[in-house]
Structure formats: C-alpha cells, structure tokens
PDB file of N, CA and C in Angstrom:
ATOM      1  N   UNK C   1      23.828 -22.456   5.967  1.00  0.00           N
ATOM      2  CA  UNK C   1      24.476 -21.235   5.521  1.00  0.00           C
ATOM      3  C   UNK C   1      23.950 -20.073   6.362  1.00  0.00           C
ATOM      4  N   UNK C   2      24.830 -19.578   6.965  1.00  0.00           N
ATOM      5  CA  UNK C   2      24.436 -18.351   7.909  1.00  0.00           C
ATOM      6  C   UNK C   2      23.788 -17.218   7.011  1.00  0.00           C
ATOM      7  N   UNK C   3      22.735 -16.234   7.231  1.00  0.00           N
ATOM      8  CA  UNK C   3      22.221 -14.948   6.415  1.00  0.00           C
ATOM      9  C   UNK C   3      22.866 -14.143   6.141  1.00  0.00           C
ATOM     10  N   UNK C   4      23.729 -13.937   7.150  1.00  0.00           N
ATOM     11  CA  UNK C   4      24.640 -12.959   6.550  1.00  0.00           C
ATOM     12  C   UNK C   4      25.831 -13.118   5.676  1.00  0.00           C
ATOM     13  N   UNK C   5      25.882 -14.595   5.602  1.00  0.00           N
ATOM     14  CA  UNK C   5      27.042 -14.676   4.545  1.00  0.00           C
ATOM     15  C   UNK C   5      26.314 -14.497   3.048  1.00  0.00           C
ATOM     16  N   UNK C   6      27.056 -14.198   1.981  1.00  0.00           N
ATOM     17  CA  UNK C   6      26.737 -13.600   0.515  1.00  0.00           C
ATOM     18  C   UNK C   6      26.836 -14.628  -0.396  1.00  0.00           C
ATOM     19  N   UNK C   7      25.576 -14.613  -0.945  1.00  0.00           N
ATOM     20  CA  UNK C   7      25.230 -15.848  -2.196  1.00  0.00           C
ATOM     21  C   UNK C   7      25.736 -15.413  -3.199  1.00  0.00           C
ATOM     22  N   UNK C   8      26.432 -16.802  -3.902  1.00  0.00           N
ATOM     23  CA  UNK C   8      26.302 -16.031  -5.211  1.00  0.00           C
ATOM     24  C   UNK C   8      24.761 -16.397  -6.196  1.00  0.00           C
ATOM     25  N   UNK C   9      25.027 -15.570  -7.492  1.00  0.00           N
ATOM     26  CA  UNK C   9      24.265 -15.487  -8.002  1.00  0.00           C
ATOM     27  C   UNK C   9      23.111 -17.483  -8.323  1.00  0.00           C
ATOM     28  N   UNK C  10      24.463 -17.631  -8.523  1.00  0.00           N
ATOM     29  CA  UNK C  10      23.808 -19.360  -8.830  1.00  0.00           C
ATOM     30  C   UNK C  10      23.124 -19.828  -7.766  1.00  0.00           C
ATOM     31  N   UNK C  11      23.578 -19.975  -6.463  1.00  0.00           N
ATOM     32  CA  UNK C  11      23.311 -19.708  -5.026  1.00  0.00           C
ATOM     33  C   UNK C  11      21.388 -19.435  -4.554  1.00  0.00           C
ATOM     34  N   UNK C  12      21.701 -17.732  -4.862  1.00  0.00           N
ATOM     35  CA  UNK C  12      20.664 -16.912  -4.438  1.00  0.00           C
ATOM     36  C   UNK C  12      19.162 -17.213  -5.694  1.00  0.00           C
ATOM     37  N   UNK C  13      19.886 -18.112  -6.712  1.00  0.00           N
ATOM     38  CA  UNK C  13      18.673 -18.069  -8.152  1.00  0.00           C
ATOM     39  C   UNK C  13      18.114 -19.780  -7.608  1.00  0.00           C
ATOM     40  N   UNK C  14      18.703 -20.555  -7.166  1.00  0.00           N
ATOM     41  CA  UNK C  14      18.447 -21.867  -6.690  1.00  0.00           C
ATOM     42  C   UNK C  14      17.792 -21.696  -5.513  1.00  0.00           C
ATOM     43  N   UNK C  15      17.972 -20.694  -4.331  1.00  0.00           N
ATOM     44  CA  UNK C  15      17.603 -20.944  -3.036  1.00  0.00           C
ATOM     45  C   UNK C  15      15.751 -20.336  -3.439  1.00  0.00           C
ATOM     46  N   UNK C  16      15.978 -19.678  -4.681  1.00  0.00           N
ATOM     47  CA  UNK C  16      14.735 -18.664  -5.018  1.00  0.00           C
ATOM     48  C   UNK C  16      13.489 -19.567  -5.238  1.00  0.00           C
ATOM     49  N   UNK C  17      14.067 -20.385  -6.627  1.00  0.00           N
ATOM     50  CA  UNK C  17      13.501 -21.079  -7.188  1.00  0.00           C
ATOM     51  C   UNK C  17      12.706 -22.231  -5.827  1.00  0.00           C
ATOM     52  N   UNK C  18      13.760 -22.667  -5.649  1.00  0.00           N
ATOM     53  CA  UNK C  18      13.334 -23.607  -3.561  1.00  0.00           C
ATOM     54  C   UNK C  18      12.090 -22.994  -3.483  1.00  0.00           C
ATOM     55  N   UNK C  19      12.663 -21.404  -3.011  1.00  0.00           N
ATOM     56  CA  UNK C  19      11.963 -20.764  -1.514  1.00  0.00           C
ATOM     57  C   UNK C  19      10.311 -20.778  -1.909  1.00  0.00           C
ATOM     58  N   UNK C  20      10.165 -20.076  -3.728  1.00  0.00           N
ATOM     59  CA  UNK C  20       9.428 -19.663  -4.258  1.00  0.00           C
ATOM     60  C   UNK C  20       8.737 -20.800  -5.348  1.00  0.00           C
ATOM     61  N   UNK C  21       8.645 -21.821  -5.324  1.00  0.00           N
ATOM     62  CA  UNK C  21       7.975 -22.699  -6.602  1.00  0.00           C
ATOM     63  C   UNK C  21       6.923 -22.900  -6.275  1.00  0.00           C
ATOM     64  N   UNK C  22       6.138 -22.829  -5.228  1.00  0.00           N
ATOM     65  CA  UNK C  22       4.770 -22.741  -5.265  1.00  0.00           C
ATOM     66  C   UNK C  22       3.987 -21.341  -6.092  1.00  0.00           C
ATOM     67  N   UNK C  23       4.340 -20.347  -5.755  1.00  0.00           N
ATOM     68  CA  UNK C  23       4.640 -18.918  -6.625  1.00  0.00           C
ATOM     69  C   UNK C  23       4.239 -19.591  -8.310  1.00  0.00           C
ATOM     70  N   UNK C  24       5.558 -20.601  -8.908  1.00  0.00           N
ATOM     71  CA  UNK C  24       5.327 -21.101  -9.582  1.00  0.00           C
ATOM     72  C   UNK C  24       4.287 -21.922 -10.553  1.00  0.00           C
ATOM     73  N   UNK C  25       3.739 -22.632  -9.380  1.00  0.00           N
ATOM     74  CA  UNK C  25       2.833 -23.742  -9.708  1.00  0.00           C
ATOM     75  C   UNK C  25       1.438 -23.041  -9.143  1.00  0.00           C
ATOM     76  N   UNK C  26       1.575 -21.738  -9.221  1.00  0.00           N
ATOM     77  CA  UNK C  26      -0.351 -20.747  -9.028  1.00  0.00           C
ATOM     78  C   UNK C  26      -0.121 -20.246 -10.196  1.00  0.00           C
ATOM     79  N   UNK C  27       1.272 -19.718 -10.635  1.00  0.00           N
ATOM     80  CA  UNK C  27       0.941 -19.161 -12.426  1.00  0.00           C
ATOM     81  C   UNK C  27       0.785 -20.512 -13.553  1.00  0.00           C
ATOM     82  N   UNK C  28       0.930 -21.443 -13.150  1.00  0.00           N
ATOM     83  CA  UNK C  28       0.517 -22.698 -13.807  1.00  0.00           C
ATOM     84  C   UNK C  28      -0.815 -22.679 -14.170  1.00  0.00           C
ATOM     85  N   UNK C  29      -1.589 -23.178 -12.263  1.00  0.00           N
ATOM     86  CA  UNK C  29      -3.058 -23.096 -12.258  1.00  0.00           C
ATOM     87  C   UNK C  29      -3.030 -21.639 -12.936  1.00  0.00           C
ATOM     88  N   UNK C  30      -3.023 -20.695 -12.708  1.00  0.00           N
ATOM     89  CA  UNK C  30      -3.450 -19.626 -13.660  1.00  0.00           C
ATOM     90  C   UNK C  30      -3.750 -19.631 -15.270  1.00  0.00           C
ATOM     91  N   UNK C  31      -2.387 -19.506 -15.595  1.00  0.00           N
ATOM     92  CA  UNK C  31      -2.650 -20.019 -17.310  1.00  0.00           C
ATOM     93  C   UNK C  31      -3.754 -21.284 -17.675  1.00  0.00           C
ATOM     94  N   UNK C  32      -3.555 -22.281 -16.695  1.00  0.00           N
ATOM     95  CA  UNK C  32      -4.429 -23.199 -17.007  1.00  0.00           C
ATOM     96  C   UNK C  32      -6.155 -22.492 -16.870  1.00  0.00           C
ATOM     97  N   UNK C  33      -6.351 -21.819 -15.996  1.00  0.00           N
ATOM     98  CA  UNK C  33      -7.927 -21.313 -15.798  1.00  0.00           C
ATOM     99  C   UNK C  33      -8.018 -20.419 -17.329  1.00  0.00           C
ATOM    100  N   UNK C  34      -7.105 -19.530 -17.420  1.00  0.00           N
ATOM    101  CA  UNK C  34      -7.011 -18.519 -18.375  1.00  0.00           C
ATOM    102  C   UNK C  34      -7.165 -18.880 -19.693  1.00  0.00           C
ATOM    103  N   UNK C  35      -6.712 -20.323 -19.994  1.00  0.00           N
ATOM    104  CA  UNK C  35      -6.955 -21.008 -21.524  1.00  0.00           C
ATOM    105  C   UNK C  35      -7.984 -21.433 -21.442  1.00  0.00           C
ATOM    106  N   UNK C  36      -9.214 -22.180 -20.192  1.00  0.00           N
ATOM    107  CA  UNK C  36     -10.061 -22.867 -20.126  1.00  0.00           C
ATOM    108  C   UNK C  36     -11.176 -21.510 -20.019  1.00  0.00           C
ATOM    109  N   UNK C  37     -10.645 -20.579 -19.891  1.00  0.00           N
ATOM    110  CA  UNK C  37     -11.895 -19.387 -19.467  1.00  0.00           C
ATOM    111  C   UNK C  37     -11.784 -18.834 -21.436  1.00  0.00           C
ATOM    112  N   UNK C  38     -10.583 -18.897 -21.788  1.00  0.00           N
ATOM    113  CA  UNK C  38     -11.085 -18.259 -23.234  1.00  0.00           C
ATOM    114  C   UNK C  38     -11.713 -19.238 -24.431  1.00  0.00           C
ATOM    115  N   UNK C  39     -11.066 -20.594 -24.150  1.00  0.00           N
ATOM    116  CA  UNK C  39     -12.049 -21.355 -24.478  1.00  0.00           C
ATOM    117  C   UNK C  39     -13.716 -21.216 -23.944  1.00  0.00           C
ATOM    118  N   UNK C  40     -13.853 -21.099 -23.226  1.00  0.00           N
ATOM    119  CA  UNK C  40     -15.137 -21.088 -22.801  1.00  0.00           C
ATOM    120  C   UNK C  40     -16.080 -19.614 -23.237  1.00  0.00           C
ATOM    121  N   UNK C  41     -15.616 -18.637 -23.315  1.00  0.00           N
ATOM    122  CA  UNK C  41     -15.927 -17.457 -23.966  1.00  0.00           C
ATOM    123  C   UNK C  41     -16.010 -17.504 -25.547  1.00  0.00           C
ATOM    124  N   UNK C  42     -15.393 -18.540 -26.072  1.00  0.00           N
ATOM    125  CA  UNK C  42     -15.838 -18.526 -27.597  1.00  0.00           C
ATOM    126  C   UNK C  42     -16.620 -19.259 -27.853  1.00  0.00           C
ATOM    127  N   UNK C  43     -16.797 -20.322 -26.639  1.00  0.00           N
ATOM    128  CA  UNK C  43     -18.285 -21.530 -26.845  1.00  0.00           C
ATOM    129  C   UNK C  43     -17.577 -22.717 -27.287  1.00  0.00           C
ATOM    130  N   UNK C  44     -16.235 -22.981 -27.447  1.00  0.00           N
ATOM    131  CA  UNK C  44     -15.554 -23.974 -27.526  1.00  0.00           C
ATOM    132  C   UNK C  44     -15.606 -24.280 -26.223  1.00  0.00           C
ATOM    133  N   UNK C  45     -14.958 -26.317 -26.601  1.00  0.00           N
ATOM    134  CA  UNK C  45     -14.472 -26.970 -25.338  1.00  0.00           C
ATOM    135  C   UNK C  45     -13.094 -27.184 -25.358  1.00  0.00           C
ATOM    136  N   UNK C  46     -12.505 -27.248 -24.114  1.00  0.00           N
ATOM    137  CA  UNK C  46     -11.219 -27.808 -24.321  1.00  0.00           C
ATOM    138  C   UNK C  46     -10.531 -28.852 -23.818  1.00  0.00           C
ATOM    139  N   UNK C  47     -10.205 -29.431 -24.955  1.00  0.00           N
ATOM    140  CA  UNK C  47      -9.661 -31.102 -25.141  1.00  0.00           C
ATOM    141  C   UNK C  47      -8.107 -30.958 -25.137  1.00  0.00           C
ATOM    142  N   UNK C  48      -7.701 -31.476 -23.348  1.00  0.00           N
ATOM    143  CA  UNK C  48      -6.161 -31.927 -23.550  1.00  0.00           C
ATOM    144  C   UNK C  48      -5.684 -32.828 -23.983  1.00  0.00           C
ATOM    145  N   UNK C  49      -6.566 -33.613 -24.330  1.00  0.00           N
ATOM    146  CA  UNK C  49      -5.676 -34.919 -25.866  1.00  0.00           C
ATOM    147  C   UNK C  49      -5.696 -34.125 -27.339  1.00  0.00           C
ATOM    148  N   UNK C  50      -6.201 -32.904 -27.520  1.00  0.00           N
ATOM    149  CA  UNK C  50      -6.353 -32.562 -28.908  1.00  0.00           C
ATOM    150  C   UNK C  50      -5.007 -31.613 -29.020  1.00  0.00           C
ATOM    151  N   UNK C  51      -4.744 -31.705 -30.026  1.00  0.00           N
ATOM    152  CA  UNK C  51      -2.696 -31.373 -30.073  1.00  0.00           C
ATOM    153  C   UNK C  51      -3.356 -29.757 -29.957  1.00  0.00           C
ATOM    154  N   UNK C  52      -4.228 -29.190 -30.713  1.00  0.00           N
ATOM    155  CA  UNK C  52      -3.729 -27.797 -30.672  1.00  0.00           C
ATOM    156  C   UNK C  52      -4.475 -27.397 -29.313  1.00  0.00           C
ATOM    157  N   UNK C  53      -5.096 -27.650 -28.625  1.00  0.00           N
ATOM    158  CA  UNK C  53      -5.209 -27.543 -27.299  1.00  0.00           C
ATOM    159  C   UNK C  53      -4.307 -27.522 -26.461  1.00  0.00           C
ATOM    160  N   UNK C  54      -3.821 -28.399 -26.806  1.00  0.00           N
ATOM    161  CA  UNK C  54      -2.748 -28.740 -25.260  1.00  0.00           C
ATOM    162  C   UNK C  54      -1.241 -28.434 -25.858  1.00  0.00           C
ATOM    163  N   UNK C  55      -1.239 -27.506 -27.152  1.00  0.00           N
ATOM    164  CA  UNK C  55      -0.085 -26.922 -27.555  1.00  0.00           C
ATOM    165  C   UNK C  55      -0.208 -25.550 -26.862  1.00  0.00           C
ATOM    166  N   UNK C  56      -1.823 -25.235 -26.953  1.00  0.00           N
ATOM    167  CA  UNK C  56      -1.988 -23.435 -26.327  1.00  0.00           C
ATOM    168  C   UNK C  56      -1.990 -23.640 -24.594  1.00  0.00           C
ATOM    169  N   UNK C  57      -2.115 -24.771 -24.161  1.00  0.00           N
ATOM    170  CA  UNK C  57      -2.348 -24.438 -22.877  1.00  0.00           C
ATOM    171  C   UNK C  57      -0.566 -24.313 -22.737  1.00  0.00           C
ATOM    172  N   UNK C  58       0.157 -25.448 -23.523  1.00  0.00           N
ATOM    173  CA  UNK C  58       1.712 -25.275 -22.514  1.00  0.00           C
ATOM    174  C   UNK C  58       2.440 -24.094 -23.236  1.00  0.00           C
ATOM    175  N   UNK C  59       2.066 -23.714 -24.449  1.00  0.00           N
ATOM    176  CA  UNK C  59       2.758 -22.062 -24.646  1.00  0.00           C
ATOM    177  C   UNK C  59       2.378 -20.855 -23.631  1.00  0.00           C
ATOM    178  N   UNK C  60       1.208 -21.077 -23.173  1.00  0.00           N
ATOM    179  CA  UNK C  60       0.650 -20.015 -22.280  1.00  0.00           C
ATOM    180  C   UNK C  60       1.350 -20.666 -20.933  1.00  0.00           C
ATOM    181  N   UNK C  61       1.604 -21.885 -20.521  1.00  0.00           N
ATOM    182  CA  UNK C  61       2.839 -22.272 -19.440  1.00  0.00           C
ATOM    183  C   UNK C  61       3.760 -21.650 -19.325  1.00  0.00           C
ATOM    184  N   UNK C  62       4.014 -22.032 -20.367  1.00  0.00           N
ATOM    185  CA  UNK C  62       6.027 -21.744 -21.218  1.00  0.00           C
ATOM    186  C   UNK C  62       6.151 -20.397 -20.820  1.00  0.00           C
ATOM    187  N   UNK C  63       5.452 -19.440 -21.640  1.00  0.00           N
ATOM    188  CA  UNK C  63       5.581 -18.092 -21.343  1.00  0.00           C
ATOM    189  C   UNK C  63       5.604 -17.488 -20.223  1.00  0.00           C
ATOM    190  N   UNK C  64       4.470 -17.680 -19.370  1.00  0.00           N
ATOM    191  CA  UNK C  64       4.410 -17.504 -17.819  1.00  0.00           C
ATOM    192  C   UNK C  64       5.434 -17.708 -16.855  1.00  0.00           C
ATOM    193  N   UNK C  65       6.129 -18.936 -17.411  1.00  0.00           N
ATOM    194  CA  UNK C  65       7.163 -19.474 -16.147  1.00  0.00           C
ATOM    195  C   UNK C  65       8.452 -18.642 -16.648  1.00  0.00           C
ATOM    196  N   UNK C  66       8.681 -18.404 -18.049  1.00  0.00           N
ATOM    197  CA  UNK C  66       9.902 -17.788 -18.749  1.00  0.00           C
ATOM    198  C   UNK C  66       9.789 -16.416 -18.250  1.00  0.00           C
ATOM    199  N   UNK C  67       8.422 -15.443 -18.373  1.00  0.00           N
ATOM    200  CA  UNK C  67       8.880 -14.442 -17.992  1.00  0.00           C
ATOM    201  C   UNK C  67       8.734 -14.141 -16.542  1.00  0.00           C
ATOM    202  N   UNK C  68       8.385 -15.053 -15.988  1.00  0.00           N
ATOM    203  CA  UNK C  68       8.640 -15.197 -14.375  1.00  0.00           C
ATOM    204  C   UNK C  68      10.450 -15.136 -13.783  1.00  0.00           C
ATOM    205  N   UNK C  69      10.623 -15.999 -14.833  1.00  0.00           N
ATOM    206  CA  UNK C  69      12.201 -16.334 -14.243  1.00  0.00           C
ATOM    207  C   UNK C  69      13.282 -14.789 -14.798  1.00  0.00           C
ATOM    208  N   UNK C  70      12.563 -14.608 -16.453  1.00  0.00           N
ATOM    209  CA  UNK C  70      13.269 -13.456 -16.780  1.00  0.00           C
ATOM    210  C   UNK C  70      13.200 -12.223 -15.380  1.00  0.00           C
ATOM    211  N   UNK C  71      11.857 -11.953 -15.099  1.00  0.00           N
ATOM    212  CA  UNK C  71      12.033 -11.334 -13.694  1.00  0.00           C
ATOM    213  C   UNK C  71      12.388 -10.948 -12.849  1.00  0.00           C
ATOM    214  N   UNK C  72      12.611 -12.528 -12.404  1.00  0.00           N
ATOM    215  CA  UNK C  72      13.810 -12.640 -11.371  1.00  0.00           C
ATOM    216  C   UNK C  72      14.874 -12.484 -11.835  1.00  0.00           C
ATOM    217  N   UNK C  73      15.468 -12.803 -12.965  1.00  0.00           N
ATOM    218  CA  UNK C  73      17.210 -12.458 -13.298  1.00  0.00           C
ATOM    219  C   UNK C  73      17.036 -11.167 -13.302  1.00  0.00           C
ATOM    220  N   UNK C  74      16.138 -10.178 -13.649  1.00  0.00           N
ATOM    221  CA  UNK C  74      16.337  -8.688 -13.811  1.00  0.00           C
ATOM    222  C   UNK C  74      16.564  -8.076 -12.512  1.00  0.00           C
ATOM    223  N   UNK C  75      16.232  -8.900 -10.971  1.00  0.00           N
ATOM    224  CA  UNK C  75      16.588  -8.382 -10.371  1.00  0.00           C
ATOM    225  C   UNK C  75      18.033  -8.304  -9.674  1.00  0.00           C
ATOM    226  N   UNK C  76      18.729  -9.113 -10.118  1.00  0.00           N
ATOM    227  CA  UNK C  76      20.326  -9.130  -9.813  1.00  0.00           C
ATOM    228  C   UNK C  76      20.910  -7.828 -10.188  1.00  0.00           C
ATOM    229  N   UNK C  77      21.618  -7.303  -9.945  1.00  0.00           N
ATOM    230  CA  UNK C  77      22.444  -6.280 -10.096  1.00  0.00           C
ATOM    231  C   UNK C  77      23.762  -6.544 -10.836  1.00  0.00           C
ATOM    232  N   UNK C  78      24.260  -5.983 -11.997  1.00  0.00           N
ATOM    233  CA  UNK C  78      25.660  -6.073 -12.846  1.00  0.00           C
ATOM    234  C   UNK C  78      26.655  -5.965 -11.863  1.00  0.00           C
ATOM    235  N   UNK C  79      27.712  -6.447 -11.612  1.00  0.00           N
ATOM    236  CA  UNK C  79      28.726  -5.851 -11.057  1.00  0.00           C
ATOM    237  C   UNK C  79      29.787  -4.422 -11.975  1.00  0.00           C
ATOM    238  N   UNK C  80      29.847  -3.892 -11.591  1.00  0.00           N
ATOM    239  CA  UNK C  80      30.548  -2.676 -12.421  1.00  0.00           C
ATOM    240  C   UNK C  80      31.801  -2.573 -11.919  1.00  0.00           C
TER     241      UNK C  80
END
C-alpha cells in the first residue's frame, strides 16, 4: 500500500496495533512489575496459581491494554 494512499479507519487501527504491539507487551511487563512491587510493599508474596492473585495481576492487564486502545481510538477524528 503506497503512503500516500488513505486508510481507513479499520485499516489505520490494524496497521497500529502491527506497527505498535511491542508498545503493548512493555505495558504488560509493566502492570506485571507494578502488582509484584505492591505486593511486595505490603510484605505479601505473590502467587500466580492463587485465584485472587492472578485475578489482580490480569485486571491491572485488562485495564492497561483497554485504556491503551481507548487512546488510540480517541485519536481518529469524527467525520462532520
């Protein structure tokens, strides 16, 4: 696809996701340090076989990658 031709939205949100998923997978490692660092600040350990462990590490995923992507949709422009 030449640059100067015009993506559409479905297009330009797929080529993103491509260009950018490593982007992705550092706010992963992130959340992951970030649950293991507040565990560790209360003097707990943390056990990814123990359900409510590894329920807080993938909500703190979940969230990260959701408002990552919300993000990116905010930057599209409405057509008017």
């Amino acid at each position: 696809m030449d640059k100067s031709e015009v993506l559409t939205p479905k297009e330009d949100f797929r080529d993103w996701i491509i260009d950018n998923w490593e982007a992705v997978e550092d706010e992963i490692a992130k959340s992951i340090d970030k649950v293991a660092h507040e565990y560790s600040e209360n003097g707990e350990n943390f056990l990814i076989d123990d359900s409510v462990d590894s329920d807080n590490l993938m909500q703190e995923i979940s969230n990260n990658i959701k408002q990552g992507l919300l993000n990116v949709i905010d930057t599209y422009e409405e057509k008017q």
